[in-house]
Amino acid sequence: MKLSRCVLKFAFCLVLCSTVRAQSSPNAKGVALPPSPPPAAAQRERKVALVVGIDEYPADSGFTRLNYAARDAVELSKELQKLGYDPVETLINDDAKGNEIMKRLGSLLRKLEPGQGTVIFAFSGHGGQADRGQFLAVPDSDASQPFETG
């Protein structure tokens, strides 16, 4: 089952913006969602999430270490659980290799009825865009081949 590129771009941008804002602020306290309850219809549907946070990249990968990506992922997972997402799966650092992300995402998608429910995929870590498209950098990525390994 393919995810809409628009949805992935939005989730990537949302988490990337949160990470950039948190890393630029010396008093950053992580991700927090507004306390207002979701609409009644959203409370009835099945909601699942996969949240990925990667701070640590191998020295030979070409990607620098990040300071708050893993922490932001953990905080976002807690907020999603409060909003009724179940399950919320969280992959941090070396556990977030590309094949594991795809396996977990596929498993979550199978928990939903076709055309019903909500899936959130949030990624906090390195990523980028070039003429060939976008990529997310996982621990087994190589900056010299981002589209082949990301």
mmCIF file with all atom_site columns, C-alpha atoms in Angstrom:
data_model
loop_
_atom_site.group_PDB
_atom_site.id
_atom_site.type_symbol
_atom_site.label_atom_id
_atom_site.label_alt_id
_atom_site.label_comp_id
_atom_site.label_asym_id
_atom_site.label_entity_id
_atom_site.label_seq_id
_atom_site.pdbx_PDB_ins_code
_atom_site.Cartn_x
_atom_site.Cartn_y
_atom_site.Cartn_z
_atom_site.occupancy
_atom_site.B_iso_or_equiv
_atom_site.pdbx_formal_charge
_atom_site.auth_seq_id
_atom_site.auth_comp_id
_atom_site.auth_asym_id
_atom_site.auth_atom_id
_atom_site.pdbx_PDB_model_num
ATOM 1   C CA . MET A 1 1   ? 0.000   0.000  0.000  1.00 0.00 ? 1   MET A CA 1
ATOM 2   C CA . LYS A 1 2   ? 1.495   3.361  -1.034 1.00 0.00 ? 2   LYS A CA 1
ATOM 3   C CA . LEU A 1 3   ? 1.296   6.473  1.118  1.00 0.00 ? 3   LEU A CA 1
ATOM 4   C CA . SER A 1 4   ? 0.523   9.750  -0.533 1.00 0.00 ? 4   SER A CA 1
ATOM 5   C CA . ARG A 1 5   ? 3.664   11.790 -1.209 1.00 0.00 ? 5   ARG A CA 1
ATOM 6   C CA . CYS A 1 6   ? 1.812   14.861 0.000  1.00 0.00 ? 6   CYS A CA 1
ATOM 7   C CA . VAL A 1 7   ? 1.117   13.272 3.392  1.00 0.00 ? 7   VAL A CA 1
ATOM 8   C CA . LEU A 1 8   ? 4.734   12.160 3.768  1.00 0.00 ? 8   LEU A CA 1
ATOM 9   C CA . LYS A 1 9   ? 6.004   15.610 2.777  1.00 0.00 ? 9   LYS A CA 1
ATOM 10  C CA . PHE A 1 10  ? 3.680   17.258 5.298  1.00 0.00 ? 10  PHE A CA 1
ATOM 11  C CA . ALA A 1 11  ? 4.692   14.920 8.138  1.00 0.00 ? 11  ALA A CA 1
ATOM 12  C CA . PHE A 1 12  ? 8.368   15.342 7.254  1.00 0.00 ? 12  PHE A CA 1
ATOM 13  C CA . CYS A 1 13  ? 8.062   19.137 7.136  1.00 0.00 ? 13  CYS A CA 1
ATOM 14  C CA . LEU A 1 14  ? 6.099   19.260 10.393 1.00 0.00 ? 14  LEU A CA 1
ATOM 15  C CA . VAL A 1 15  ? 8.649   17.217 12.314 1.00 0.00 ? 15  VAL A CA 1
ATOM 16  C CA . LEU A 1 16  ? 11.622  18.850 10.588 1.00 0.00 ? 16  LEU A CA 1
ATOM 17  C CA . CYS A 1 17  ? 10.314  22.327 11.490 1.00 0.00 ? 17  CYS A CA 1
ATOM 18  C CA . SER A 1 18  ? 9.811   21.230 15.097 1.00 0.00 ? 18  SER A CA 1
ATOM 19  C CA . THR A 1 19  ? 13.344  19.847 15.231 1.00 0.00 ? 19  THR A CA 1
ATOM 20  C CA . VAL A 1 20  ? 14.915  22.939 13.698 1.00 0.00 ? 20  VAL A CA 1
ATOM 21  C CA . ARG A 1 21  ? 12.987  25.201 16.076 1.00 0.00 ? 21  ARG A CA 1
ATOM 22  C CA . ALA A 1 22  ? 13.928  23.062 19.094 1.00 0.00 ? 22  ALA A CA 1
ATOM 23  C CA . GLN A 1 23  ? 17.602  22.911 18.133 1.00 0.00 ? 23  GLN A CA 1
ATOM 24  C CA . SER A 1 24  ? 17.817  26.669 17.648 1.00 0.00 ? 24  SER A CA 1
ATOM 25  C CA . SER A 1 25  ? 16.237  27.455 21.010 1.00 0.00 ? 25  SER A CA 1
ATOM 26  C CA . PRO A 1 26  ? 18.377  27.123 24.142 1.00 0.00 ? 26  PRO A CA 1
ATOM 27  C CA . ASN A 1 27  ? 15.237  26.630 26.255 1.00 0.00 ? 27  ASN A CA 1
ATOM 28  C CA . ALA A 1 28  ? 13.580  24.031 23.981 1.00 0.00 ? 28  ALA A CA 1
ATOM 29  C CA . LYS A 1 29  ? 11.228  21.739 25.832 1.00 0.00 ? 29  LYS A CA 1
ATOM 30  C CA . GLY A 1 30  ? 10.226  19.347 23.038 1.00 0.00 ? 30  GLY A CA 1
ATOM 31  C CA . VAL A 1 31  ? 7.045   18.901 21.054 1.00 0.00 ? 31  VAL A CA 1
ATOM 32  C CA . ALA A 1 32  ? 3.709   19.796 22.627 1.00 0.00 ? 32  ALA A CA 1
ATOM 33  C CA . LEU A 1 33  ? 0.271   19.656 21.067 1.00 0.00 ? 33  LEU A CA 1
ATOM 34  C CA . PRO A 1 34  ? -2.631  21.905 22.065 1.00 0.00 ? 34  PRO A CA 1
ATOM 35  C CA . PRO A 1 35  ? -4.740  20.534 24.929 1.00 0.00 ? 35  PRO A CA 1
ATOM 36  C CA . SER A 1 36  ? -8.079  20.809 23.081 1.00 0.00 ? 36  SER A CA 1
ATOM 37  C CA . PRO A 1 37  ? -9.839  17.453 22.508 1.00 0.00 ? 37  PRO A CA 1
ATOM 38  C CA . PRO A 1 38  ? -10.132 16.146 18.945 1.00 0.00 ? 38  PRO A CA 1
ATOM 39  C CA . PRO A 1 39  ? -13.541 16.182 17.185 1.00 0.00 ? 39  PRO A CA 1
ATOM 40  C CA . ALA A 1 40  ? -15.917 13.317 18.025 1.00 0.00 ? 40  ALA A CA 1
ATOM 41  C CA . ALA A 1 41  ? -15.468 11.650 14.617 1.00 0.00 ? 41  ALA A CA 1
ATOM 42  C CA . ALA A 1 42  ? -11.704 11.567 15.105 1.00 0.00 ? 42  ALA A CA 1
ATOM 43  C CA . GLN A 1 43  ? -12.153 9.929  18.513 1.00 0.00 ? 43  GLN A CA 1
ATOM 44  C CA . ARG A 1 44  ? -14.097 7.005  16.986 1.00 0.00 ? 44  ARG A CA 1
ATOM 45  C CA . GLU A 1 45  ? -11.717 6.100  14.173 1.00 0.00 ? 45  GLU A CA 1
ATOM 46  C CA . ARG A 1 46  ? -8.668  3.879  14.620 1.00 0.00 ? 46  ARG A CA 1
ATOM 47  C CA . LYS A 1 47  ? -5.493  5.952  14.901 1.00 0.00 ? 47  LYS A CA 1
ATOM 48  C CA . VAL A 1 48  ? -1.980  4.519  14.722 1.00 0.00 ? 48  VAL A CA 1
ATOM 49  C CA . ALA A 1 49  ? 1.442   6.141  14.522 1.00 0.00 ? 49  ALA A CA 1
ATOM 50  C CA . LEU A 1 50  ? 5.071   5.415  13.795 1.00 0.00 ? 50  LEU A CA 1
ATOM 51  C CA . VAL A 1 51  ? 7.489   8.022  15.135 1.00 0.00 ? 51  VAL A CA 1
ATOM 52  C CA . VAL A 1 52  ? 11.185  7.928  14.225 1.00 0.00 ? 52  VAL A CA 1
ATOM 53  C CA . GLY A 1 53  ? 13.953  9.957  15.840 1.00 0.00 ? 53  GLY A CA 1
ATOM 54  C CA . ILE A 1 54  ? 17.603  9.728  14.841 1.00 0.00 ? 54  ILE A CA 1
ATOM 55  C CA . ASP A 1 55  ? 20.371  11.703 16.550 1.00 0.00 ? 55  ASP A CA 1
ATOM 56  C CA . GLU A 1 56  ? 23.245  9.302  16.015 1.00 0.00 ? 56  GLU A CA 1
ATOM 57  C CA . TYR A 1 57  ? 24.619  8.592  12.562 1.00 0.00 ? 57  TYR A CA 1
ATOM 58  C CA . PRO A 1 58  ? 27.780  6.549  11.968 1.00 0.00 ? 58  PRO A CA 1
ATOM 59  C CA . ALA A 1 59  ? 30.930  8.673  11.560 1.00 0.00 ? 59  ALA A CA 1
ATOM 60  C CA . ASP A 1 60  ? 31.490  7.356  8.020  1.00 0.00 ? 60  ASP A CA 1
ATOM 61  C CA . SER A 1 61  ? 27.887  8.060  6.881  1.00 0.00 ? 61  SER A CA 1
ATOM 62  C CA . GLY A 1 62  ? 28.539  11.715 6.027  1.00 0.00 ? 62  GLY A CA 1
ATOM 63  C CA . PHE A 1 63  ? 25.705  12.885 8.291  1.00 0.00 ? 63  PHE A CA 1
ATOM 64  C CA . THR A 1 64  ? 26.404  14.884 11.437 1.00 0.00 ? 64  THR A CA 1
ATOM 65  C CA . ARG A 1 65  ? 25.048  14.062 14.881 1.00 0.00 ? 65  ARG A CA 1
ATOM 66  C CA . LEU A 1 66  ? 21.850  15.878 15.873 1.00 0.00 ? 66  LEU A CA 1
ATOM 67  C CA . ASN A 1 67  ? 20.995  17.052 19.365 1.00 0.00 ? 67  ASN A CA 1
ATOM 68  C CA . TYR A 1 68  ? 17.232  16.767 19.776 1.00 0.00 ? 68  TYR A CA 1
ATOM 69  C CA . ALA A 1 69  ? 15.773  14.482 17.101 1.00 0.00 ? 69  ALA A CA 1
ATOM 70  C CA . ALA A 1 70  ? 15.411  11.396 19.324 1.00 0.00 ? 70  ALA A CA 1
ATOM 71  C CA . ARG A 1 71  ? 14.063  13.410 22.238 1.00 0.00 ? 71  ARG A CA 1
ATOM 72  C CA . ASP A 1 72  ? 11.517  15.133 19.976 1.00 0.00 ? 72  ASP A CA 1
ATOM 73  C CA . ALA A 1 73  ? 10.346  11.737 18.714 1.00 0.00 ? 73  ALA A CA 1
ATOM 74  C CA . VAL A 1 74  ? 9.832   10.433 22.249 1.00 0.00 ? 74  VAL A CA 1
ATOM 75  C CA . GLU A 1 75  ? 7.899   13.579 23.248 1.00 0.00 ? 75  GLU A CA 1
ATOM 76  C CA . LEU A 1 76  ? 5.727   13.436 20.119 1.00 0.00 ? 76  LEU A CA 1
ATOM 77  C CA . SER A 1 77  ? 4.952   9.762  20.816 1.00 0.00 ? 77  SER A CA 1
ATOM 78  C CA . LYS A 1 78  ? 3.747   10.643 24.317 1.00 0.00 ? 78  LYS A CA 1
ATOM 79  C CA . GLU A 1 79  ? 1.474   13.387 22.969 1.00 0.00 ? 79  GLU A CA 1
ATOM 80  C CA . LEU A 1 80  ? 0.018   11.102 20.301 1.00 0.00 ? 80  LEU A CA 1
ATOM 81  C CA . GLN A 1 81  ? -0.772  8.471  22.941 1.00 0.00 ? 81  GLN A CA 1
ATOM 82  C CA . LYS A 1 82  ? -2.620  11.119 24.959 1.00 0.00 ? 82  LYS A CA 1
ATOM 83  C CA . LEU A 1 83  ? -4.688  11.864 21.845 1.00 0.00 ? 83  LEU A CA 1
ATOM 84  C CA . GLY A 1 84  ? -5.760  8.234  21.486 1.00 0.00 ? 84  GLY A CA 1
ATOM 85  C CA . TYR A 1 85  ? -3.275  6.884  18.955 1.00 0.00 ? 85  TYR A CA 1
ATOM 86  C CA . ASP A 1 86  ? -2.856  3.184  19.660 1.00 0.00 ? 86  ASP A CA 1
ATOM 87  C CA . PRO A 1 87  ? -0.410  1.795  18.981 1.00 0.00 ? 87  PRO A CA 1
ATOM 88  C CA . VAL A 1 88  ? 2.250   4.457  18.791 1.00 0.00 ? 88  VAL A CA 1
ATOM 89  C CA . GLU A 1 89  ? 5.486   2.798  17.779 1.00 0.00 ? 89  GLU A CA 1
ATOM 90  C CA . THR A 1 90  ? 8.723   4.693  18.329 1.00 0.00 ? 90  THR A CA 1
ATOM 91  C CA . LEU A 1 91  ? 12.043  3.875  16.698 1.00 0.00 ? 91  LEU A CA 1
ATOM 92  C CA . ILE A 1 92  ? 15.127  5.653  18.021 1.00 0.00 ? 92  ILE A CA 1
ATOM 93  C CA . ASN A 1 93  ? 18.633  5.866  16.547 1.00 0.00 ? 93  ASN A CA 1
ATOM 94  C CA . ASP A 1 94  ? 20.073  2.480  15.482 1.00 0.00 ? 94  ASP A CA 1
ATOM 95  C CA . ASP A 1 95  ? 16.661  0.754  15.775 1.00 0.00 ? 95  ASP A CA 1
ATOM 96  C CA . ALA A 1 96  ? 15.405  2.988  12.938 1.00 0.00 ? 96  ALA A CA 1
ATOM 97  C CA . LYS A 1 97  ? 17.120  1.328  9.993  1.00 0.00 ? 97  LYS A CA 1
ATOM 98  C CA . GLY A 1 98  ? 15.293  1.618  6.674  1.00 0.00 ? 98  GLY A CA 1
ATOM 99  C CA . ASN A 1 99  ? 14.023  -1.962 6.497  1.00 0.00 ? 99  ASN A CA 1
ATOM 100 C CA . GLU A 1 100 ? 12.690  -1.779 10.078 1.00 0.00 ? 100 GLU A CA 1
ATOM 101 C CA . ILE A 1 101 ? 10.797  1.443  9.368  1.00 0.00 ? 101 ILE A CA 1
ATOM 102 C CA . MET A 1 102 ? 9.139   -0.091 6.297  1.00 0.00 ? 102 MET A CA 1
ATOM 103 C CA . LYS A 1 103 ? 8.281   -3.296 8.203  1.00 0.00 ? 103 LYS A CA 1
ATOM 104 C CA . ARG A 1 104 ? 6.685   -1.380 11.095 1.00 0.00 ? 104 ARG A CA 1
ATOM 105 C CA . LEU A 1 105 ? 4.802   0.985  8.795  1.00 0.00 ? 105 LEU A CA 1
ATOM 106 C CA . GLY A 1 106 ? 3.385   -1.939 6.822  1.00 0.00 ? 106 GLY A CA 1
ATOM 107 C CA . SER A 1 107 ? 2.303   -3.633 10.043 1.00 0.00 ? 107 SER A CA 1
ATOM 108 C CA . LEU A 1 108 ? 0.502   -0.489 11.214 1.00 0.00 ? 108 LEU A CA 1
ATOM 109 C CA . LEU A 1 109 ? -1.276  -0.066 7.889  1.00 0.00 ? 109 LEU A CA 1
ATOM 110 C CA . ARG A 1 110 ? -2.584  -3.642 8.108  1.00 0.00 ? 110 ARG A CA 1
ATOM 111 C CA . LYS A 1 111 ? -4.256  -2.758 11.441 1.00 0.00 ? 111 LYS A CA 1
ATOM 112 C CA . LEU A 1 112 ? -6.649  -0.385 9.661  1.00 0.00 ? 112 LEU A CA 1
ATOM 113 C CA . GLU A 1 113 ? -9.697  -1.085 7.541  1.00 0.00 ? 113 GLU A CA 1
ATOM 114 C CA . PRO A 1 114 ? -9.128  0.016  3.915  1.00 0.00 ? 114 PRO A CA 1
ATOM 115 C CA . GLY A 1 115 ? -9.964  3.694  3.530  1.00 0.00 ? 115 GLY A CA 1
ATOM 116 C CA . GLN A 1 116 ? -10.592 4.215  7.251  1.00 0.00 ? 116 GLN A CA 1
ATOM 117 C CA . GLY A 1 117 ? -8.528  5.448  10.155 1.00 0.00 ? 117 GLY A CA 1
ATOM 118 C CA . THR A 1 118 ? -5.482  7.631  10.491 1.00 0.00 ? 118 THR A CA 1
ATOM 119 C CA . VAL A 1 119 ? -1.805  6.797  10.194 1.00 0.00 ? 119 VAL A CA 1
ATOM 120 C CA . ILE A 1 120 ? 0.836   9.275  11.270 1.00 0.00 ? 120 ILE A CA 1
ATOM 121 C CA . PHE A 1 121 ? 4.409   8.750  10.181 1.00 0.00 ? 121 PHE A CA 1
ATOM 122 C CA . ALA A 1 122 ? 6.713   11.305 11.772 1.00 0.00 ? 122 ALA A CA 1
ATOM 123 C CA . PHE A 1 123 ? 10.440  11.488 11.160 1.00 0.00 ? 123 PHE A CA 1
ATOM 124 C CA . SER A 1 124 ? 12.963  13.581 13.047 1.00 0.00 ? 124 SER A CA 1
ATOM 125 C CA . GLY A 1 125 ? 16.460  13.349 11.628 1.00 0.00 ? 125 GLY A CA 1
ATOM 126 C CA . HIS A 1 126 ? 18.435  14.249 8.527  1.00 0.00 ? 126 HIS A CA 1
ATOM 127 C CA . GLY A 1 127 ? 16.695  14.393 5.180  1.00 0.00 ? 127 GLY A CA 1
ATOM 128 C CA . GLY A 1 128 ? 16.754  16.435 2.047  1.00 0.00 ? 128 GLY A CA 1
ATOM 129 C CA . GLN A 1 129 ? 15.561  17.153 -1.436 1.00 0.00 ? 129 GLN A CA 1
ATOM 130 C CA . ALA A 1 130 ? 17.243  17.224 -4.807 1.00 0.00 ? 130 ALA A CA 1
ATOM 131 C CA . ASP A 1 131 ? 16.110  16.924 -8.406 1.00 0.00 ? 131 ASP A CA 1
ATOM 132 C CA . ARG A 1 132 ? 15.532  13.176 -7.954 1.00 0.00 ? 132 ARG A CA 1
ATOM 133 C CA . GLY A 1 133 ? 13.074  13.708 -5.072 1.00 0.00 ? 133 GLY A CA 1
ATOM 134 C CA . GLN A 1 134 ? 13.220  13.594 -1.309 1.00 0.00 ? 134 GLN A CA 1
ATOM 135 C CA . PHE A 1 135 ? 15.041  11.274 1.076  1.00 0.00 ? 135 PHE A CA 1
ATOM 136 C CA . LEU A 1 136 ? 15.128  10.551 4.790  1.00 0.00 ? 136 LEU A CA 1
ATOM 137 C CA . ALA A 1 137 ? 18.504  9.586  6.237  1.00 0.00 ? 137 ALA A CA 1
ATOM 138 C CA . VAL A 1 138 ? 18.424  6.515  8.484  1.00 0.00 ? 138 VAL A CA 1
ATOM 139 C CA . PRO A 1 139 ? 21.400  5.070  10.412 1.00 0.00 ? 139 PRO A CA 1
ATOM 140 C CA . ASP A 1 140 ? 22.358  2.854  7.475  1.00 0.00 ? 140 ASP A CA 1
ATOM 141 C CA . SER A 1 141 ? 22.245  5.747  4.959  1.00 0.00 ? 141 SER A CA 1
ATOM 142 C CA . ASP A 1 142 ? 25.258  7.137  3.122  1.00 0.00 ? 142 ASP A CA 1
ATOM 143 C CA . ALA A 1 143 ? 25.319  10.874 2.306  1.00 0.00 ? 143 ALA A CA 1
ATOM 144 C CA . SER A 1 144 ? 27.116  10.145 -0.991 1.00 0.00 ? 144 SER A CA 1
ATOM 145 C CA . GLN A 1 145 ? 24.177  7.936  -2.112 1.00 0.00 ? 145 GLN A CA 1
ATOM 146 C CA . PRO A 1 146 ? 21.123  9.360  -0.305 1.00 0.00 ? 146 PRO A CA 1
ATOM 147 C CA . PHE A 1 147 ? 18.491  8.073  -2.730 1.00 0.00 ? 147 PHE A CA 1
ATOM 148 C CA . GLU A 1 148 ? 19.893  4.554  -2.849 1.00 0.00 ? 148 GLU A CA 1
ATOM 149 C CA . THR A 1 149 ? 20.443  4.215  0.917  1.00 0.00 ? 149 THR A CA 1
ATOM 150 C CA . GLY A 1 150 ? 17.866  6.580  2.464  1.00 0.00 ? 150 GLY A CA 1
#
